[in-house]
Short mmCIF file of C-alpha atoms and ligand atoms in Angstrom, two decimals:
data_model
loop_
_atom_site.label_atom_id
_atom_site.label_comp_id
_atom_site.label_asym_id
_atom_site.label_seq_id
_atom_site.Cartn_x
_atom_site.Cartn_y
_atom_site.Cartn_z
CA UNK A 1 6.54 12.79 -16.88
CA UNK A 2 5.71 15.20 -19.90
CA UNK A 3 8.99 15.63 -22.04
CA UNK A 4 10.36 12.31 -21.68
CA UNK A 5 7.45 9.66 -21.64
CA UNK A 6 4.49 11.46 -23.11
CA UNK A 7 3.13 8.15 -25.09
CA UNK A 8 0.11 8.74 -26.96
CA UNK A 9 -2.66 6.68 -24.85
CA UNK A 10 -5.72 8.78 -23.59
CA UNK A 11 -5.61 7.12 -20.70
CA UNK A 12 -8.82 7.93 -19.06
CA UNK A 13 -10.83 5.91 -21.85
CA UNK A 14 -8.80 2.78 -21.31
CA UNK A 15 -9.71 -0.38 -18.93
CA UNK A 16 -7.09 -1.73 -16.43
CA UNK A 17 -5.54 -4.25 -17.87
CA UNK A 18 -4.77 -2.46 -20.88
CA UNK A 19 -3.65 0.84 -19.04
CA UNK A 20 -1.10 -2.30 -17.36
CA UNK A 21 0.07 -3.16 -20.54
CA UNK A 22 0.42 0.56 -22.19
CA UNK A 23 0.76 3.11 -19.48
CA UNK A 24 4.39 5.33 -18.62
CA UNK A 25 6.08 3.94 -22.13
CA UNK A 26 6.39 5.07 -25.41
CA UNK A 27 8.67 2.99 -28.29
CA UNK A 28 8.94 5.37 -30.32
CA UNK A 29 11.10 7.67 -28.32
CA UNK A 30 13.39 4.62 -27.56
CA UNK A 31 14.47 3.34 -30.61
CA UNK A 32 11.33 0.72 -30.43
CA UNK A 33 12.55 -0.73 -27.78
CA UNK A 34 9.59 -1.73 -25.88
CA UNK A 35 10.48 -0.78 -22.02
CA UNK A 36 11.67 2.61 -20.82
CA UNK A 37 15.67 2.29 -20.01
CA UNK A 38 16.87 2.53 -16.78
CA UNK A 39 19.15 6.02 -16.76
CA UNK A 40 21.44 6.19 -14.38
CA UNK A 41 21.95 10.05 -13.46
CA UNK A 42 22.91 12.57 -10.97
CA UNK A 43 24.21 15.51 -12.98
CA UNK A 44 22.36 16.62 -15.79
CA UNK A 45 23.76 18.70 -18.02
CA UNK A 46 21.90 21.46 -20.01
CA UNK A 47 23.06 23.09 -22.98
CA UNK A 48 22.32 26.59 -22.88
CA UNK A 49 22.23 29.32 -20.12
CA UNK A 50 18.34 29.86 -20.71
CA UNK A 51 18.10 25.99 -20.06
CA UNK A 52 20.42 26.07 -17.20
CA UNK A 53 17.98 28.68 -15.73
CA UNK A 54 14.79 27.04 -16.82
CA UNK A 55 15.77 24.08 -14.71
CA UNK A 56 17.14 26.06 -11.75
CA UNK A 57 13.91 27.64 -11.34
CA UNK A 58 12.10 23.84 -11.30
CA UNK A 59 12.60 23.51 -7.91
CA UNK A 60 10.96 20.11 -7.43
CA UNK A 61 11.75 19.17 -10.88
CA UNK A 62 8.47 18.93 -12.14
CA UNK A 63 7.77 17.58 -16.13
CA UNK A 64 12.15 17.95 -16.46
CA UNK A 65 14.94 16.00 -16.10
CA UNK A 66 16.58 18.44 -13.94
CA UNK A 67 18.78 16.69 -11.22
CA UNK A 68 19.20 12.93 -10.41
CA UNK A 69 17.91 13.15 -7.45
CA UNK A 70 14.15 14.21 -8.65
CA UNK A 71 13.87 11.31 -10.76
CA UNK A 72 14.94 10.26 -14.57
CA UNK A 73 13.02 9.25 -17.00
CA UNK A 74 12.59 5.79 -15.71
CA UNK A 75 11.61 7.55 -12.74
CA UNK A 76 9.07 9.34 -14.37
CA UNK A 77 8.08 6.28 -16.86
CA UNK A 78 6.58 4.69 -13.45
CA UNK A 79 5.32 8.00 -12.15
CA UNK A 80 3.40 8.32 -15.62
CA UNK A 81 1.80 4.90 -15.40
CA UNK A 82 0.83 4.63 -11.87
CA UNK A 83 -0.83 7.93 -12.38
CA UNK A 84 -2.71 6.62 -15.47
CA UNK A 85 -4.12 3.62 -13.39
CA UNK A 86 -4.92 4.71 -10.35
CA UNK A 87 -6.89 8.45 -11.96
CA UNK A 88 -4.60 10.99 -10.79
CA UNK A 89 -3.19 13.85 -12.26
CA UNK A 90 0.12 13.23 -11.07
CA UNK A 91 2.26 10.66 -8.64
CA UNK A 92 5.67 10.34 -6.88
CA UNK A 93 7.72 7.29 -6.36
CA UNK A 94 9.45 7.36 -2.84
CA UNK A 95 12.38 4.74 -2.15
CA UNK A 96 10.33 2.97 -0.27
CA UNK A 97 6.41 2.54 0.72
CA UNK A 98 7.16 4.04 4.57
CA UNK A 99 8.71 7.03 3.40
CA UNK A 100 5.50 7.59 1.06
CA UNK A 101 3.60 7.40 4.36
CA UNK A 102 5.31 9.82 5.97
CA UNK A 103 5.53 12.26 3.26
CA UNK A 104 1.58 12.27 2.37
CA UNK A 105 0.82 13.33 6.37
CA UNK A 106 4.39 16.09 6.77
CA UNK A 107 3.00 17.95 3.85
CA UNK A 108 -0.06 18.76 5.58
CA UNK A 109 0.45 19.35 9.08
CA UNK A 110 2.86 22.00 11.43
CA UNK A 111 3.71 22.30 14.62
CA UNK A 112 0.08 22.56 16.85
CA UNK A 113 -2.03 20.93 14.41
CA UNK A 114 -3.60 17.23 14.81
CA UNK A 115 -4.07 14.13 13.02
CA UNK A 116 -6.70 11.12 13.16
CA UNK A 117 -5.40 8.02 12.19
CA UNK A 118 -6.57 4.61 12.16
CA UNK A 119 -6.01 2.20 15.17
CA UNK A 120 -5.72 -0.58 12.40
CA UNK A 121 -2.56 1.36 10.37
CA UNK A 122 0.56 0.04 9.07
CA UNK A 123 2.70 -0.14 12.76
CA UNK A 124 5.67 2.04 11.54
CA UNK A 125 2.99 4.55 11.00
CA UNK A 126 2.04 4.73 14.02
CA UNK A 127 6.22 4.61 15.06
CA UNK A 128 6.58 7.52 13.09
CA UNK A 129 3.64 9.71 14.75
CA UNK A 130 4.29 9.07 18.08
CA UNK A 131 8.07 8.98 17.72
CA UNK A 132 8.30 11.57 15.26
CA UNK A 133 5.39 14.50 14.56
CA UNK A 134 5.00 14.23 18.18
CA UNK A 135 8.68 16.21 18.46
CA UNK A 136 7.48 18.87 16.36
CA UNK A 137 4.14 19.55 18.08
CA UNK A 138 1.69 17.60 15.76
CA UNK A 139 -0.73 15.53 17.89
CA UNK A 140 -2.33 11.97 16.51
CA UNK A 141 -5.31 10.35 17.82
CA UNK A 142 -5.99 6.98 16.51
CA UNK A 143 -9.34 5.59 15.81
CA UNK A 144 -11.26 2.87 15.44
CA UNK A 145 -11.25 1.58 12.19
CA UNK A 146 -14.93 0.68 12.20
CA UNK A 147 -16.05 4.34 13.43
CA UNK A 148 -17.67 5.18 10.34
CA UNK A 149 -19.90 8.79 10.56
CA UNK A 150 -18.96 8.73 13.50
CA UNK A 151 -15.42 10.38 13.14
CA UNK A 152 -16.92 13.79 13.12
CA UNK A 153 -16.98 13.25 16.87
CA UNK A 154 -13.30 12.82 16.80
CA UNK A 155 -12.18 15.76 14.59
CA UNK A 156 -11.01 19.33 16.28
CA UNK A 157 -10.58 22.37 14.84
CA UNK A 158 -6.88 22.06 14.63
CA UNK A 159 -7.64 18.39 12.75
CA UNK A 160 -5.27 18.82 9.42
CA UNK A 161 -5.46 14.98 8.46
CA UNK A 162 -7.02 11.71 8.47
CA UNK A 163 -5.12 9.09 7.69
CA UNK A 164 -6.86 5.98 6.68
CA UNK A 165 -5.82 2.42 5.69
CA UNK A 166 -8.29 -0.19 4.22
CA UNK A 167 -8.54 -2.83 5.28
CA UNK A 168 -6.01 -2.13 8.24
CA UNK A 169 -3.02 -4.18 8.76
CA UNK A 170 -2.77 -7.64 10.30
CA UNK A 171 -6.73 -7.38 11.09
CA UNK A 172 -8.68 -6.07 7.98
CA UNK A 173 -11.41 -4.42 9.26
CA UNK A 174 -12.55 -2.33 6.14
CA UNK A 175 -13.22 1.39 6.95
CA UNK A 176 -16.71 3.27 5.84
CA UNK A 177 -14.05 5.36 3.25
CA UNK A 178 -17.09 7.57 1.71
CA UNK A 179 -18.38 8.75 4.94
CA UNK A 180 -15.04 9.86 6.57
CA UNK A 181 -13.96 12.06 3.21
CA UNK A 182 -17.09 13.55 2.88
CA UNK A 183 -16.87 14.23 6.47
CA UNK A 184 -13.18 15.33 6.11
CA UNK A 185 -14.16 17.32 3.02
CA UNK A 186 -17.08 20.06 4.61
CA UNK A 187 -14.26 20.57 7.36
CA UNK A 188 -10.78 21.49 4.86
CA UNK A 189 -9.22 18.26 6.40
CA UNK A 190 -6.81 15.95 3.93
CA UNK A 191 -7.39 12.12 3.73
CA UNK A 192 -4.22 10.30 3.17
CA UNK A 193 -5.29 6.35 1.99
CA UNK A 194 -2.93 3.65 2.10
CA UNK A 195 -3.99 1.39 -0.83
CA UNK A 196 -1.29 -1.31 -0.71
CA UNK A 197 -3.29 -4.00 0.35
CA UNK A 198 -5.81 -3.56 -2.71
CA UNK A 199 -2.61 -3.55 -4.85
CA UNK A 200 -3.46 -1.21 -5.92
CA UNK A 201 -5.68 -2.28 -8.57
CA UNK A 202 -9.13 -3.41 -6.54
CA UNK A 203 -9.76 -0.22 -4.88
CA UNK A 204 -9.96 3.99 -5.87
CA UNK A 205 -9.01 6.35 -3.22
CA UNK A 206 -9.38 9.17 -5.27
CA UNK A 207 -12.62 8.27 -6.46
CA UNK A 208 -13.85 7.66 -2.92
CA UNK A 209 -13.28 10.93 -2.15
CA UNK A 210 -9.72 11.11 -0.33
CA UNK A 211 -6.78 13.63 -1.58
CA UNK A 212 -3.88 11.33 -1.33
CA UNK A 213 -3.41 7.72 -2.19
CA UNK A 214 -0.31 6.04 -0.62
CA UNK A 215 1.36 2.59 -1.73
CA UNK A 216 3.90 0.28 -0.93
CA UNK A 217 5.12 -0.61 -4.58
CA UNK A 218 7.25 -2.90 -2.49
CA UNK A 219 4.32 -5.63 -2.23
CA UNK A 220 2.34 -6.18 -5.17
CA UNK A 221 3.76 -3.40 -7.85
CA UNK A 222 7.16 -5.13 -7.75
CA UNK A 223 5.40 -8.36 -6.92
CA UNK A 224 8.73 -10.14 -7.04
CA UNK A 225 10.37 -9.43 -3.11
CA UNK A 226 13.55 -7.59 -4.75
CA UNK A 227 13.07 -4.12 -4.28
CA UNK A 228 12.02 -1.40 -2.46
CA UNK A 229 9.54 1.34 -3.74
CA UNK A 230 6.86 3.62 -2.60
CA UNK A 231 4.21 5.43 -4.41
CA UNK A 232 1.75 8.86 -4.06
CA UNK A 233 -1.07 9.73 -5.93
CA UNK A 234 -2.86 13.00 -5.91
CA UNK A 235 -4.56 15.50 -8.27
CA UNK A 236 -2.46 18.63 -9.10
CA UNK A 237 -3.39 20.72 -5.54
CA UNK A 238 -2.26 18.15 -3.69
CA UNK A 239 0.33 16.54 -5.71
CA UNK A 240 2.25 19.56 -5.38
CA UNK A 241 2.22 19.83 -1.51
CA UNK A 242 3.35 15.96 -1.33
CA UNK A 243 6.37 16.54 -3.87
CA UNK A 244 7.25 19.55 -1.89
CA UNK A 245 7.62 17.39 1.08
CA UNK A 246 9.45 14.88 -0.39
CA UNK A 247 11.86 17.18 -2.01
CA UNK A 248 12.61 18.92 0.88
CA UNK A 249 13.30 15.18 2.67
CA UNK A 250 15.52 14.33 0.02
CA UNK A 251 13.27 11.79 -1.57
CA UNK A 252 14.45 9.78 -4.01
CA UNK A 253 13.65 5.93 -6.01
CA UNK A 254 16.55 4.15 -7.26
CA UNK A 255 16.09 4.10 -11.17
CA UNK A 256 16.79 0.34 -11.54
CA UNK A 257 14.05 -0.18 -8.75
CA UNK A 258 11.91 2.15 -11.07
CA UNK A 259 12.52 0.06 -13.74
CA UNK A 260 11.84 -3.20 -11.56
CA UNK A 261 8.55 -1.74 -9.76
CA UNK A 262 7.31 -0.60 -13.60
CA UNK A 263 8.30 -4.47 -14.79
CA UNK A 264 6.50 -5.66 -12.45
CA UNK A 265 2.92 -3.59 -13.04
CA UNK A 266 2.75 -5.13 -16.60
CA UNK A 267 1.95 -8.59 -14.87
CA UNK A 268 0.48 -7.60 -11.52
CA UNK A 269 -3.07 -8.11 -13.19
CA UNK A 270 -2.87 -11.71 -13.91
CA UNK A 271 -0.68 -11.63 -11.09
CA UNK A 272 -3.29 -10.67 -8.74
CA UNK A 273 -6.19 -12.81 -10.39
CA UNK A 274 -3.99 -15.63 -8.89
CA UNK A 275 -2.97 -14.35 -5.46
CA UNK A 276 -6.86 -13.47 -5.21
CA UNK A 277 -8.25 -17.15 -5.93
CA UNK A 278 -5.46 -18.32 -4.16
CA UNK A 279 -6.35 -16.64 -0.93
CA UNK A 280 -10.01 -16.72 -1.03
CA UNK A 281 -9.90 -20.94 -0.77
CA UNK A 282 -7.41 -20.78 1.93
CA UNK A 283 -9.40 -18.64 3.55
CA UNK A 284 -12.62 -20.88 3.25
CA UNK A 285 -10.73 -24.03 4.18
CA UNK A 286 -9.37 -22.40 7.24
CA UNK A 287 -13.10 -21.43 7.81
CA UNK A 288 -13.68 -25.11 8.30
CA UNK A 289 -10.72 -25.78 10.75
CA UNK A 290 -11.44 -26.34 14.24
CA UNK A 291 -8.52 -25.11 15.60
CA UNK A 292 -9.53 -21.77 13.84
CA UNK A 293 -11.75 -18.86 15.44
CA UNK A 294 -12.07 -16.90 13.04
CA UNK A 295 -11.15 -15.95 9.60
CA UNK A 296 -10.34 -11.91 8.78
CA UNK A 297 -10.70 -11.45 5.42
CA UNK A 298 -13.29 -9.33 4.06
CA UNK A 299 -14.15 -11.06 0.68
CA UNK A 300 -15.89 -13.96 2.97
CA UNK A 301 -19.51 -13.29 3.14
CA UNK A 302 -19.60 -13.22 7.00
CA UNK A 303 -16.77 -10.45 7.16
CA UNK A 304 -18.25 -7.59 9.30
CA UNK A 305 -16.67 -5.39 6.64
CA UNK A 306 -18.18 -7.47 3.86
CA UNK A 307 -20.78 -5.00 2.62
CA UNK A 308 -18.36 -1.97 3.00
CA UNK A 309 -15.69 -4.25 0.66
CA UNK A 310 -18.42 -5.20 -2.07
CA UNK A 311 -19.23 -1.36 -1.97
CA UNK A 312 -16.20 -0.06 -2.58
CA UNK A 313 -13.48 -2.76 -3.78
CA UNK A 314 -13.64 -4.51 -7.53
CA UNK A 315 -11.30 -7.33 -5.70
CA UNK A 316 -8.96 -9.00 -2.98
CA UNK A 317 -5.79 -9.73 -2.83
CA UNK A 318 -3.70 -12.47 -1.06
CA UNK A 319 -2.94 -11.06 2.28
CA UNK A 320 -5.33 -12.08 5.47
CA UNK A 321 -5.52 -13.01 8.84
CA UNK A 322 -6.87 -16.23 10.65
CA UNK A 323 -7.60 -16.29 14.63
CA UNK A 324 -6.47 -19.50 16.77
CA UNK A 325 -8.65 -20.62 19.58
CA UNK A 326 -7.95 -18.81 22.33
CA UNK A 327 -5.55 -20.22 24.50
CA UNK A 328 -3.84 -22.48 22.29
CA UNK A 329 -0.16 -22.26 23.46
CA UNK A 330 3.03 -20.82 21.71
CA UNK A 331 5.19 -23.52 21.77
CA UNK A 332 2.18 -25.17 19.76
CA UNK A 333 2.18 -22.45 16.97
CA UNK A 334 6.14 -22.64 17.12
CA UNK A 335 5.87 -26.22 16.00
CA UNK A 336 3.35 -25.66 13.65
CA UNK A 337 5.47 -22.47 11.96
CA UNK A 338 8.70 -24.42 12.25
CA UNK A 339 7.93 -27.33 10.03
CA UNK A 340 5.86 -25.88 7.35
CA UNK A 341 7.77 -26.94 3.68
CA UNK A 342 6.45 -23.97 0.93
CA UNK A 343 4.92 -21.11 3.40
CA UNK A 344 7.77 -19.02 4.41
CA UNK A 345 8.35 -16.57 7.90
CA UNK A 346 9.03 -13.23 6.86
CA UNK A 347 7.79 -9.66 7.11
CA UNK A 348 6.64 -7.80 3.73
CA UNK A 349 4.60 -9.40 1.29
CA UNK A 350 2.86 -9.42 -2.62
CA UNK A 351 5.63 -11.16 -4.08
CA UNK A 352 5.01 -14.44 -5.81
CA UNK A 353 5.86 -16.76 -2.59
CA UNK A 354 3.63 -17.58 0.32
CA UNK A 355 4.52 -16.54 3.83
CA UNK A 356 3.17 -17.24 7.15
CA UNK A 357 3.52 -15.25 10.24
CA UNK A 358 2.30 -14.55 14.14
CA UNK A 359 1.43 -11.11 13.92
CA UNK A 360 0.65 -9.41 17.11
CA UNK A 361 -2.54 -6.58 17.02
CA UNK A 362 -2.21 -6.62 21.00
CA UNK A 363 1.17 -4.52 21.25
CA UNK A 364 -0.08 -2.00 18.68
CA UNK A 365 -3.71 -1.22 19.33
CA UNK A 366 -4.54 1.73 21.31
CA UNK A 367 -8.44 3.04 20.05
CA UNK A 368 -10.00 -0.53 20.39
CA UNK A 369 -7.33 -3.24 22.37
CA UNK A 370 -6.70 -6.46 20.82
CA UNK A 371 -8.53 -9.05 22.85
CA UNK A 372 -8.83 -12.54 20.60
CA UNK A 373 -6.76 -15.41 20.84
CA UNK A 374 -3.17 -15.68 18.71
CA UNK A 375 -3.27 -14.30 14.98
CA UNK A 376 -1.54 -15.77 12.03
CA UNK A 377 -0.97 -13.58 8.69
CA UNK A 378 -0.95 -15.40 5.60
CA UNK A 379 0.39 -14.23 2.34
CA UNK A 380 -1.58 -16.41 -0.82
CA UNK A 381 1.67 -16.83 -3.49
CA UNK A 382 1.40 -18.19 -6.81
CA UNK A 383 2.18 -22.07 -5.87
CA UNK A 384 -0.53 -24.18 -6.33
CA UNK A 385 -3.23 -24.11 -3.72
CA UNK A 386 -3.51 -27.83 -3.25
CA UNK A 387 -0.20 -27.83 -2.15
CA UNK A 388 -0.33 -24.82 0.11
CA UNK A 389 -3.14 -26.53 1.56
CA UNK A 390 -1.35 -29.80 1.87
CA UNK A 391 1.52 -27.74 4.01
CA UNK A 392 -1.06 -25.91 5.89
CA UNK A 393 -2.76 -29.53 7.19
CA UNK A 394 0.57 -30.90 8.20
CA UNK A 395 1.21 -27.76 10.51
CA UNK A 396 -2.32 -28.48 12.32
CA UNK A 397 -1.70 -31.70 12.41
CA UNK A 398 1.39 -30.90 14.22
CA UNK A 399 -0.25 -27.98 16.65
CA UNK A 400 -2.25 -30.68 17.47
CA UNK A 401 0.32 -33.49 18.38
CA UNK A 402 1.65 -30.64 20.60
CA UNK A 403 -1.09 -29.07 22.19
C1 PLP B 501 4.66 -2.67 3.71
C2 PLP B 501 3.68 -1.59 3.94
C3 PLP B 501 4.09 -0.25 3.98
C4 PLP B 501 5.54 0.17 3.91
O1 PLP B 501 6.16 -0.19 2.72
P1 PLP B 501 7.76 -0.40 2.64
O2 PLP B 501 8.01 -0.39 1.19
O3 PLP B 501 8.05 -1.68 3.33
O4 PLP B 501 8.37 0.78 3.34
C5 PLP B 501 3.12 0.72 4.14
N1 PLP B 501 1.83 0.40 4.27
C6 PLP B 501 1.41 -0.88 4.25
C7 PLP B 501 -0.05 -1.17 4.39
C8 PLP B 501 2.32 -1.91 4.09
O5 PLP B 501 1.89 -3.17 4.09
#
């Protein structure tokens, strides 16, 4: 951050789209060239004893190009601007949106402490706490994403961290965000937020009252499906606890992907305007299908989480879920997955391409079990809608021939 990037912008006074366009890069200290460069580094080399010294005693390598593997300026160029937008003090890019995860809950918890986290998180989040903390003594309970107030019920006194993620994968149910870090707050527990589905632009952890905001720069920050990147965001306090964490797990984001992820912010607000649209009329023409239960996507007016979404969200993005009538068969959604033309199968999302996938809530859930009929996840791209739509209708029209 500091030494190598400071650029002149008060940041706090400016709107998004222009913190997009300005934020983490500074021509002037580049030879006017208008993007940071990507520097490639693992030994830095420091010209006097007193600097040698000054850098050995940065142990996390904090405002200081001290050691490749705590970041470059690229690195920090990204760190810088991410910070700017999302009201931080400081952030951290990981090498990938998981191990940002994982690094936001270790730096809070030991061995005999607890931690709530939703029913509707991220799956390899859930891997990682029963696979993982569970070794070293830290206990998880997941809960339903809808509990609202009523987490205080949930909470013990050895409850370090709640870990929350709005709306939750593959379902969206949108989570009461105030009420569980005030909650959290009058009892000295942290709230971790994963923001990737809000891209991060349409939604503000910090604001809402949680410590640490967690993103997958992989989906919408990148916004191109070439590179792997994971962001935190927290004030100074807790900053410092995450980047100790991280350190200590050998963190570190590849500077070209730092360079890519920061590329791809200066566009992921038009970007997003377009996955947004894009997703909202799929989602209302799906409404209208018969073969369709139910749409989950909490921009519709009918969403249970609707009011909780217009509360606290300035937008959507282009990920959601739709609900087939129960009992339509496999084979049938095969046929209709097989021969779709522009949606493609494939895990990850928030890059410019559509995708289409059976997701499956009933092997993860735990708090509140999965009970409706066979889920599809779409991700809106930046095609036109007409002819997603057009693609969409010939797979129907295919479950159909086959059911
Ligand atoms: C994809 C995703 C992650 C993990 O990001 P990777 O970069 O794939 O490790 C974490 N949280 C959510 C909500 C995600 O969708």
């Amino acid at each position: 951050m500091g030494e190598s990037t400071g650029h002149k912008m008060k940041s706090r006074s400016k709107k998004p789209d222009t913190l997009l366009a300005h934020a983490g890069r500074d021509p002037a200290r580049n030879f006017g060239v208008v993007n940071p460069p990507v520097y490639h580094a693992s030994t830095i080399i420091h010209q006097t004893v007193a600097d040698l010294e000054k850098a050995q005693k940065n142990r996390y390598g904090i405002d200081q190009v001290v050691y490749g593997r705590y970041g470059t300026p690229t690195t920090f160029a990204l760190e810088q601007a991410v910070a700017a937008l999302e009201g931080g003090s400081r952030a951290i890019a990981f090498c990938s949106g998981a191990a940002a995860c994982y690094a936001a809950i270790l730096a809070f918890v030991k061995a005999g402490d607890h931690v709530l986290v939703t029913d509707s998180v991220y799956g390899p989040v859930r891997g990682f706490c029963n696979g993982f903390l569970a070794r070293f003594g830290v206990e998880t309970t997941f809960y339903n994403p809808t509990i609202g107030e009523g987490i205080g019920a949930a909470i013990r006194d050895n409850t370090r961290v709640i870990y929350l993620e709005s709306p939750g994968s593959l379902t969206f149910e949108i989570q009461d965000t105030r009420a569980i870090a005030r909650l959290a707050k009058t009892r000295g527990i942290k709230t971790v937020f994963d923001n990737t589905w809000a891209a991060p632009l349409y939604c503000k952890p910090l604001a809402l009252g949680c410590d640490v905001e967690v993103i997958a720069g992989t989906k919408y920050i990148v916004g191109h499906s070439d590179a792997m990147m994971g962001l935190a965001v927290a004030n100074e306090e807790n900053f410092l606890k995450v980047r100790e964490a991280a350190t200590l797990m050998g963190n570190h984001a590849a500077p070209d992907d730092c360079y890519l992820a920061l590329r791809g912010l200066r566009t992921a607000g038009v970007r997003l305007k377009q996955h947004q649209a894009a997703a909202l009329e799929l989602a209302q023409w799906l409404t209208k299908r018969r073969e369709v239960e139910r749409v989950l996507h909490p921009a519709l007016s009918n969403d249970p989480g609707h009011h909780l979404w217009k509360r606290d969200f300035t937008g959507a993005s282009g990920l959601f879920s739709f609900v087939l009538k129960p009992g339509v068969q496999k084979r049938a959604i095969d046929i209709l997955l097989d021969g779709l033309e522009l949606f493609g199968m494939g895990f990850s999302w928030g890059g410019f391409e559509s995708l289409l996938v059976p997701v499956y809530p009933e092997h993860l859930r735990t708090a509140v079990p999965w009970q409706d009929g066979p889920v599809l996840r779409v991700h809106a791209g930046l095609e036109d809608v007409d002819d997603l739509i057009a693609d969409l209708d010939a797979g129907f029209k295919r479950l159909t021939a086959a059911l």
